Amino acid sequence: MSITFRYDSRLGIPLPVLSCRWEEIDPFVQERTLLEWEEIRGTIPDKVKELEQQIEAVHAELSEEEDFERSCALNLKMAELASVINDLWIYFRTTPTLSA
């Protein structure tokens, strides 16, 4: 029963991968995992800020774009970036605790 962290290229952070239910994991392993997760969570606000800057840049490009197909592609890119931001905030709010 272990926990590993696997890098998620879409989100740009490692995510925990559990081999069993959280409650079945040794409390010592849980504690180590929580410490590692807190470090990862701490990077999320900076990642969100970077993505927001990318959205602003794409939006500026979109405001001057006259080609319809290119405009659609830029809108899609902004939507994808916004989706990543949303997922990152969900993970940021995820705060597991030690099992009793």
Backbone as JSON, one array per atom type, in Angstrom:
{
  "sequence": "MSITFRYDSRLGIPLPVLSCRWEEIDPFVQERTLLEWEEIRGTIPDKVKELEQQIEAVHAELSEEEDFERSCALNLKMAELASVINDLWIYFRTTPTLSA",
  "N": [[0.83, -1.16, 0.0], [0.88, 1.93, -1.13], [1.78, 5.32, -1.96], [2.33, 7.23, -4.76], [3.67, 9.97, -6.63], [2.68, 11.32, -9.63], [3.65, 13.09, -12.45], [1.56, 15.44, -13.94], [1.15, 16.5, -17.05], [-0.63, 18.26, -18.22], [-1.63, 19.85, -16.11], [0.71, 20.64, -14.96], [1.8, 19.87, -12.55], [2.79, 17.43, -10.07], [0.63, 14.72, -9.24], [-1.03, 12.88, -6.65], [-1.03, 9.32, -6.63], [-2.82, 6.74, -5.59], [-2.49, 3.45, -4.32], [-4.38, 2.13, -3.01], [-7.25, 2.59, -0.84], [-7.27, 5.72, 0.93], [-7.61, 5.54, 3.72], [-6.58, 3.07, 4.29], [-3.88, 3.26, 4.25], [-0.74, 3.38, 5.87], [-0.37, 5.47, 8.72], [2.08, 6.91, 8.99], [3.03, 6.97, 6.37], [0.94, 8.37, 5.25], [1.31, 10.84, 6.52], [3.84, 11.66, 5.5], [3.12, 11.86, 2.83], [1.19, 13.9, 2.93], [2.81, 16.05, 3.66], [4.42, 16.28, 1.38], [2.42, 16.82, -0.49], [1.51, 19.3, 0.43], [3.69, 20.93, -0.21], [3.56, 20.8, -3.0], [0.96, 21.86, -3.42], [1.48, 24.46, -2.63], [2.69, 25.56, -4.84], [0.71, 26.01, -6.64], [-0.82, 28.55, -6.75], [1.06, 30.27, -8.03], [1.34, 28.98, -10.49], [-1.25, 29.28, -11.48], [-1.3, 32.05, -11.76], [0.59, 32.38, -13.82], [-0.77, 31.08, -15.9], [-3.01, 32.72, -16.12], [-1.79, 35.02, -17.09], [-1.02, 34.05, -19.57], [-3.55, 33.69, -20.7], [-4.37, 36.37, -20.84], [-2.54, 37.31, -22.73], [-3.26, 35.8, -24.99], [-5.86, 36.71, -25.27], [-5.38, 39.39, -25.92], [-4.17, 39.02, -28.37], [-6.32, 37.89, -29.7], [-8.1, 40.02, -29.8], [-7.16, 41.53, -31.85], [-7.23, 39.91, -33.99], [-8.33, 39.04, -37.22], [-8.98, 36.92, -38.81], [-11.36, 34.42, -39.01], [-11.14, 31.61, -38.47], [-8.72, 31.48, -37.12], [-9.4, 33.06, -34.94], [-11.27, 31.41, -33.69], [-9.58, 29.31, -32.94], [-7.96, 30.63, -31.09], [-9.85, 31.31, -29.15], [-10.51, 28.73, -28.29], [-8.05, 28.0, -27.2], [-7.92, 29.79, -25.04], [-10.08, 28.83, -23.56], [-9.17, 26.27, -22.9], [-6.95, 26.9, -21.29], [-8.3, 28.2, -19.21], [-9.75, 26.05, -18.22], [-7.72, 24.46, -17.17], [-6.86, 26.15, -15.13], [-9.15, 26.13, -13.51], [-9.19, 23.4, -12.72], [-6.76, 23.29, -11.32], [-7.35, 24.99, -9.14], [-9.27, 23.43, -7.91], [-7.71, 21.26, -7.05], [-6.05, 22.69, -5.37], [-7.75, 23.36, -3.28], [-8.14, 20.91, -2.22], [-7.6, 19.23, 0.61], [-6.44, 16.75, 2.16], [-6.64, 14.79, 5.21], [-5.01, 13.26, 8.04], [-5.8, 9.89, 8.71], [-7.81, 8.67, 11.36]],
  "CA": [[0.0, 0.0, 0.0], [1.77, 3.08, -1.22], [1.35, 6.49, -2.7], [3.36, 7.85, -5.57], [3.24, 11.19, -7.3], [2.92, 11.24, -11.07], [3.55, 14.42, -13.06], [0.46, 15.66, -14.89], [1.67, 17.53, -17.96], [-1.67, 19.26, -18.48], [-1.7, 20.76, -14.98], [2.04, 21.11, -14.63], [2.15, 19.5, -11.18], [2.61, 16.0, -9.76], [-0.6, 14.38, -8.52], [-0.89, 11.61, -5.94], [-1.65, 8.11, -7.17], [-2.95, 5.81, -4.47], [-2.64, 2.04, -4.7], [-5.51, 1.64, -2.24], [-7.98, 3.7, -0.21], [-6.46, 6.56, 1.83], [-7.74, 5.05, 5.09], [-5.82, 1.83, 4.43], [-2.45, 3.56, 4.19], [-0.09, 3.59, 7.16], [-0.37, 6.89, 9.1], [3.38, 7.51, 8.72], [3.05, 7.23, 4.93], [-0.01, 9.45, 5.05], [1.94, 12.09, 6.96], [4.86, 12.03, 4.5], [2.4, 12.24, 1.62], [0.59, 15.2, 3.17], [3.88, 17.05, 3.61], [4.78, 16.45, -0.03], [1.28, 17.46, -1.16], [1.5, 20.71, 0.83], [4.7, 21.6, -1.03], [3.01, 20.89, -4.36], [-0.15, 22.82, -3.35], [2.05, 25.8, -2.51], [3.1, 26.07, -6.15], [-0.46, 26.2, -7.5], [-1.15, 29.95, -7.05], [1.98, 30.81, -9.04], [0.99, 28.37, -11.78], [-2.48, 29.94, -11.92], [-0.93, 33.4, -12.2], [1.23, 32.23, -15.13], [-1.81, 30.75, -16.87], [-3.82, 33.93, -16.32], [-1.01, 35.89, -17.98], [-1.13, 33.48, -20.91], [-4.89, 34.01, -21.19], [-4.36, 37.79, -21.2], [-1.8, 37.45, -23.99], [-4.09, 35.23, -26.05], [-6.98, 37.63, -25.42], [-4.88, 40.56, -26.65], [-4.0, 38.57, -29.75], [-7.66, 37.68, -30.24], [-8.76, 41.3, -30.04], [-6.65, 42.09, -33.1], [-7.31, 38.88, -35.03], [-9.43, 39.22, -38.17], [-9.29, 35.64, -39.42], [-12.34, 33.71, -38.19], [-10.63, 30.32, -38.0], [-7.69, 31.76, -36.1], [-10.13, 33.53, -33.75], [-11.82, 30.22, -33.04], [-8.47, 28.6, -32.31], [-7.54, 31.41, -29.92], [-10.9, 31.11, -28.15], [-10.32, 27.38, -27.77], [-6.86, 28.02, -26.35], [-8.28, 30.44, -23.78], [-10.95, 27.92, -22.82], [-8.33, 25.2, -22.36], [-6.18, 27.47, -20.18], [-9.24, 28.43, -18.11], [-10.07, 24.74, -17.67], [-6.57, 24.05, -16.34], [-6.93, 26.97, -13.92], [-10.23, 25.59, -12.69], [-8.74, 22.14, -12.13], [-5.72, 23.59, -10.33], [-7.99, 25.5, -7.93], [-9.9, 22.28, -7.24], [-6.65, 20.55, -6.33], [-5.55, 23.57, -4.31], [-8.7, 23.28, -2.17], [-8.15, 19.55, -1.7], [-6.7, 19.13, 1.77], [-6.69, 15.51, 2.92], [-6.17, 14.77, 6.59], [-4.59, 11.95, 8.53], [-6.88, 9.02, 9.19], [-7.75, 8.47, 12.83]],
  "C": [[0.88, 1.24, 0.0], [1.11, 4.21, -1.99], [2.55, 6.99, -3.48], [2.79, 9.13, -6.14], [3.65, 11.08, -8.76], [2.68, 12.63, -11.67], [2.42, 14.45, -14.08], [0.88, 16.81, -15.8], [0.64, 18.6, -18.26], [-1.7, 20.3, -17.36], [-0.34, 21.33, -14.58], [2.46, 20.84, -13.19], [2.06, 17.98, -11.03], [1.32, 15.81, -8.96], [-0.41, 13.03, -7.83], [-1.65, 10.49, -6.65], [-1.64, 7.1, -6.03], [-3.14, 4.39, -4.98], [-3.79, 1.38, -3.95], [-6.25, 2.85, -1.66], [-7.09, 4.41, 0.8], [-6.46, 6.0, 3.25], [-6.93, 3.78, 5.35], [-4.31, 2.04, 4.46], [-1.93, 3.86, 5.59], [-0.06, 5.09, 7.49], [0.96, 7.6, 8.83], [3.49, 7.87, 7.24], [2.08, 8.36, 4.6], [0.62, 10.8, 5.39], [2.99, 12.57, 5.96], [4.19, 12.53, 3.23], [1.79, 13.63, 1.78], [1.63, 16.31, 3.13], [4.29, 17.33, 2.16], [3.66, 17.18, -0.78], [1.22, 18.95, -0.81], [2.53, 21.51, 0.03], [4.19, 21.82, -2.45], [1.89, 21.93, -4.39], [0.37, 24.24, -3.3], [2.47, 26.4, -3.84], [1.91, 26.45, -7.03], [-0.79, 27.67, -7.75], [-0.23, 30.59, -8.09], [1.69, 30.25, -10.43], [-0.27, 29.02, -12.35], [-2.17, 31.34, -12.45], [-0.29, 33.35, -13.59], [0.18, 31.95, -16.21], [-2.72, 31.94, -17.15], [-3.1, 34.92, -17.24], [-1.05, 35.38, -19.41], [-2.5, 33.78, -21.51], [-4.95, 35.48, -21.63], [-3.64, 38.0, -22.53], [-2.61, 36.92, -25.16], [-5.28, 36.16, -26.33], [-6.56, 38.88, -26.21], [-4.69, 40.21, -28.13], [-5.36, 38.41, -30.43], [-8.33, 39.01, -30.61], [-8.31, 41.96, -31.34], [-6.76, 41.12, -34.27], [-8.53, 39.11, -35.91], [-9.85, 37.92, -38.84], [-10.19, 34.82, -38.49], [-11.79, 32.4, -37.63], [-9.57, 30.5, -36.92], [-8.34, 32.26, -34.81], [-10.72, 32.36, -32.98], [-10.74, 29.44, -32.31], [-8.0, 29.33, -31.05], [-8.57, 31.29, -28.8], [-10.77, 29.74, -27.5], [-9.13, 27.33, -26.82], [-7.16, 28.69, -25.01], [-9.16, 29.54, -22.93], [-10.14, 26.78, -22.18], [-7.52, 25.69, -21.17], [-7.08, 27.7, -18.97], [-9.63, 27.1, -17.44], [-8.95, 24.24, -16.76], [-6.58, 24.85, -15.03], [-7.99, 26.43, -12.98], [-9.8, 24.3, -11.99], [-7.66, 22.36, -11.07], [-6.34, 24.11, -9.04], [-8.7, 24.38, -7.18], [-8.85, 21.52, -6.44], [-6.1, 21.39, -5.18], [-6.45, 23.48, -3.07], [-8.78, 21.88, -1.58], [-7.12, 19.43, -0.59], [-7.03, 17.87, 2.56], [-6.12, 15.61, 4.33], [-5.73, 13.35, 6.95], [-5.8, 11.17, 8.99], [-6.71, 8.79, 10.67], [-7.23, 7.09, 13.17]]
}
